[in-house]
PDB file of C-alpha atoms in Angstrom:
ATOM      1  CA  UNK D 757       0.013   0.374   0.308  1.00  0.00           C
ATOM      2  CA  UNK D 758       1.025   3.540  -0.517  1.00  0.00           C
ATOM      3  CA  UNK D 759       2.015   5.445   1.678  1.00  0.00           C
ATOM      4  CA  UNK D 760      -0.508   8.018   3.138  1.00  0.00           C
ATOM      5  CA  UNK D 761       0.006  11.440   2.576  1.00  0.00           C
ATOM      6  CA  UNK D 762      -1.972  14.790   3.109  1.00  0.00           C
ATOM      7  CA  UNK D 763      -2.653  15.357  -0.608  1.00  0.00           C
ATOM      8  CA  UNK D 764      -3.157  12.023  -0.877  1.00  0.00           C
ATOM      9  CA  UNK D 765      -6.370  12.393   1.627  1.00  0.00           C
ATOM     10  CA  UNK D 766      -7.528  15.622  -0.069  1.00  0.00           C
ATOM     11  CA  UNK D 767      -7.346  13.734  -3.047  1.00  0.00           C
ATOM     12  CA  UNK D 768     -10.762  12.074  -1.467  1.00  0.00           C
ATOM     13  CA  UNK D 769     -11.807  15.065  -0.453  1.00  0.00           C
ATOM     14  CA  UNK D 770     -11.690  16.789  -3.424  1.00  0.00           C
ATOM     15  CA  UNK D 771     -13.685  14.315  -5.562  1.00  0.00           C
ATOM     16  CA  UNK D 772     -16.269  14.394  -2.762  1.00  0.00           C
ATOM     17  CA  UNK D 773     -16.480  18.031  -3.083  1.00  0.00           C
ATOM     18  CA  UNK D 774     -17.534  17.421  -6.749  1.00  0.00           C
ATOM     19  CA  UNK D 775     -19.755  14.670  -6.067  1.00  0.00           C
ATOM     20  CA  UNK D 776     -21.424  17.892  -4.102  1.00  0.00           C
ATOM     21  CA  UNK D 777     -21.329  20.046  -7.060  1.00  0.00           C
ATOM     22  CA  UNK D 778     -22.452  17.085  -9.359  1.00  0.00           C
ATOM     23  CA  UNK D 779     -25.799  16.733  -7.268  1.00  0.00           C
ATOM     24  CA  UNK D 780     -26.431  20.630  -6.790  1.00  0.00           C
ATOM     25  CA  UNK D 781     -26.962  20.290 -10.424  1.00  0.00           C
ATOM     26  CA  UNK D 782     -30.100  18.165  -9.953  1.00  0.00           C
ATOM     27  CA  UNK D 783     -28.969  14.955 -11.880  1.00  0.00           C
ATOM     28  CA  UNK D 784     -31.380  12.072 -12.865  1.00  0.00           C
ATOM     29  CA  UNK D 785     -32.032  10.235  -8.739  1.00  0.00           C
ATOM     30  CA  UNK D 786     -31.443   7.258  -9.711  1.00  0.00           C
ATOM     31  CA  UNK D 787     -27.582   8.330 -11.146  1.00  0.00           C
ATOM     32  CA  UNK D 788     -27.631  10.500  -7.869  1.00  0.00           C
ATOM     33  CA  UNK D 789     -28.234   7.565  -5.876  1.00  0.00           C
ATOM     34  CA  UNK D 790     -26.241   4.996  -7.151  1.00  0.00           C
ATOM     35  CA  UNK D 791     -23.333   7.633  -6.417  1.00  0.00           C
ATOM     36  CA  UNK D 792     -24.308   8.018  -2.926  1.00  0.00           C
ATOM     37  CA  UNK D 793     -24.623   4.687  -2.225  1.00  0.00           C
ATOM     38  CA  UNK D 794     -20.911   3.806  -1.687  1.00  0.00           C
ATOM     39  CA  UNK D 795     -20.542   7.018   0.713  1.00  0.00           C
ATOM     40  CA  UNK D 796     -23.463   4.948   3.373  1.00  0.00           C
ATOM     41  CA  UNK D 797     -22.780   1.608   2.691  1.00  0.00           C
ATOM     42  CA  UNK D 798     -23.113   0.194   6.547  1.00  0.00           C
ATOM     43  CA  UNK D 799     -20.385  -1.526   6.521  1.00  0.00           C
ATOM     44  CA  UNK D 800     -17.574   0.350   4.377  1.00  0.00           C
ATOM     45  CA  UNK D 801     -19.212   3.668   4.465  1.00  0.00           C
ATOM     46  CA  UNK D 802     -18.089   7.646   5.534  1.00  0.00           C
ATOM     47  CA  UNK D 803     -20.208   7.633   8.982  1.00  0.00           C
ATOM     48  CA  UNK D 804     -18.217   4.734   9.969  1.00  0.00           C
ATOM     49  CA  UNK D 805     -15.014   4.766   8.313  1.00  0.00           C
ATOM     50  CA  UNK D 806     -14.349   8.443   9.282  1.00  0.00           C
ATOM     51  CA  UNK D 807     -15.500   6.837  13.343  1.00  0.00           C
ATOM     52  CA  UNK D 808     -12.608   4.381  13.025  1.00  0.00           C
ATOM     53  CA  UNK D 809     -10.509   7.352  11.867  1.00  0.00           C
ATOM     54  CA  UNK D 810     -11.109   9.359  14.785  1.00  0.00           C
ATOM     55  CA  UNK D 811     -10.694   6.774  17.303  1.00  0.00           C
ATOM     56  CA  UNK D 812      -7.554   5.835  15.812  1.00  0.00           C
ATOM     57  CA  UNK D 813      -6.853   9.540  15.732  1.00  0.00           C
ATOM     58  CA  UNK D 814      -7.323   9.417  19.683  1.00  0.00           C
ATOM     59  CA  UNK D 815      -6.013   6.088  19.993  1.00  0.00           C
ATOM     60  CA  UNK D 816      -2.761   7.043  18.374  1.00  0.00           C
ATOM     61  CA  UNK D 817      -2.679  11.040  20.327  1.00  0.00           C
ATOM     62  CA  UNK D 818      -2.686   9.012  23.694  1.00  0.00           C
ATOM     63  CA  UNK D 819      -0.298   6.232  23.160  1.00  0.00           C
ATOM     64  CA  UNK D 820       2.139   8.652  21.954  1.00  0.00           C
ATOM     65  CA  UNK D 821       4.998   9.010  24.294  1.00  0.00           C
ATOM     66  CA  UNK D 822       5.620  12.484  23.698  1.00  0.00           C
ATOM     67  CA  UNK D 823       2.307  13.370  24.148  1.00  0.00           C
ATOM     68  CA  UNK D 824       2.192  15.344  27.494  1.00  0.00           C
ATOM     69  CA  UNK D 825      -0.477  14.591  30.171  1.00  0.00           C
ATOM     70  CA  UNK D 826      -2.739  16.340  31.371  1.00  0.00           C
ATOM     71  CA  UNK D 827      -6.866  17.704  31.324  1.00  0.00           C
ATOM     72  CA  UNK D 828      -6.870  18.849  28.373  1.00  0.00           C
ATOM     73  CA  UNK D 829      -5.229  16.613  26.143  1.00  0.00           C
ATOM     74  CA  UNK D 830      -8.039  13.916  27.931  1.00  0.00           C
ATOM     75  CA  UNK D 831     -11.154  16.069  27.105  1.00  0.00           C
ATOM     76  CA  UNK D 832      -9.572  17.010  23.228  1.00  0.00           C
ATOM     77  CA  UNK D 833      -9.242  12.666  23.191  1.00  0.00           C
ATOM     78  CA  UNK D 834     -12.954  12.242  24.505  1.00  0.00           C
ATOM     79  CA  UNK D 835     -13.783  14.571  22.300  1.00  0.00           C
ATOM     80  CA  UNK D 836     -12.601  13.488  18.759  1.00  0.00           C
ATOM     81  CA  UNK D 837     -14.224  10.172  20.930  1.00  0.00           C
ATOM     82  CA  UNK D 838     -17.403  11.894  21.368  1.00  0.00           C
ATOM     83  CA  UNK D 839     -17.028  12.553  17.731  1.00  0.00           C
ATOM     84  CA  UNK D 840     -16.552   9.265  16.460  1.00  0.00           C
ATOM     85  CA  UNK D 841     -19.361   8.124  18.267  1.00  0.00           C
ATOM     86  CA  UNK D 842     -21.489  10.756  16.544  1.00  0.00           C
ATOM     87  CA  UNK D 843     -20.265   9.844  13.004  1.00  0.00           C
ATOM     88  CA  UNK D 844     -20.720   5.785  13.605  1.00  0.00           C
ATOM     89  CA  UNK D 845     -24.684   6.800  14.352  1.00  0.00           C
ATOM     90  CA  UNK D 846     -24.787   8.235  11.352  1.00  0.00           C
ATOM     91  CA  UNK D 847     -24.572   4.090   9.367  1.00  0.00           C
ATOM     92  CA  UNK D 848     -27.959   4.105   8.863  1.00  0.00           C
ATOM     93  CA  UNK D 849     -28.180   6.327   6.056  1.00  0.00           C
ATOM     94  CA  UNK D 850     -28.278   3.536   3.758  1.00  0.00           C
ATOM     95  CA  UNK D 851     -32.080   2.790   5.033  1.00  0.00           C
ATOM     96  CA  UNK D 852     -32.683   6.431   4.455  1.00  0.00           C
ATOM     97  CA  UNK D 853     -31.331   6.135   0.416  1.00  0.00           C
ATOM     98  CA  UNK D 854     -32.959   2.418   0.161  1.00  0.00           C
ATOM     99  CA  UNK D 855     -36.134   3.978   0.877  1.00  0.00           C
ATOM    100  CA  UNK D 856     -35.406   6.737  -1.129  1.00  0.00           C
ATOM    101  CA  UNK D 857     -34.576   4.427  -4.031  1.00  0.00           C
ATOM    102  CA  UNK D 858     -38.239   2.376  -3.109  1.00  0.00           C
ATOM    103  CA  UNK D 859     -39.564   5.591  -3.154  1.00  0.00           C
ATOM    104  CA  UNK D 860     -39.005   7.126  -6.646  1.00  0.00           C
ATOM    105  CA  UNK D 861     -39.173   3.067  -8.500  1.00  0.00           C
ATOM    106  CA  UNK D 862     -42.417   3.211  -7.245  1.00  0.00           C
ATOM    107  CA  UNK D 863     -44.138   7.058  -8.842  1.00  0.00           C
ATOM    108  CA  UNK D 864     -41.475   5.584 -11.477  1.00  0.00           C
ATOM    109  CA  UNK D 865     -44.333   2.984 -12.042  1.00  0.00           C
ATOM    110  CA  UNK D 866     -47.100   4.978 -11.264  1.00  0.00           C
ATOM    111  CA  UNK D 867     -46.676   7.914 -13.593  1.00  0.00           C
ATOM    112  CA  UNK D 868     -49.370   7.745 -16.530  1.00  0.00           C
ATOM    113  CA  UNK D 869     -48.392   6.688 -19.894  1.00  0.00           C
ATOM    114  CA  UNK D 870     -48.567   7.300 -23.145  1.00  0.00           C
ATOM    115  CA  UNK D 871     -51.792   6.415 -25.004  1.00  0.00           C
ATOM    116  CA  UNK D 872     -50.017   3.629 -26.334  1.00  0.00           C
ATOM    117  CA  UNK D 873     -48.799   2.093 -22.728  1.00  0.00           C
ATOM    118  CA  UNK D 874     -51.684   2.004 -20.903  1.00  0.00           C
TER     119      UNK D 874
END
């Protein structure tokens, strides 16, 4: 695995920004749902990954021998862990995506067709 750099992480955030810009252009909902789906996967999606990253950062800072031992540092580590739990709670967003997909599909089925389709 290649070494991570701030630039490789920045590339990921730029891709997410491009997706946001694209979604603001009102694309076809089916295509939009397909593009967002990997971000909200219940096991590997962004909420789960960000939660894991925040927990790992908290652990790395806490376990590092050069980290100051103080109430302020303990509070910041606790904030990281709290944020991780809050992010992890968002893993259920994939259900909203599933529900939107079902609603969109059922709406498409009930739209009246032309006289040849009836």
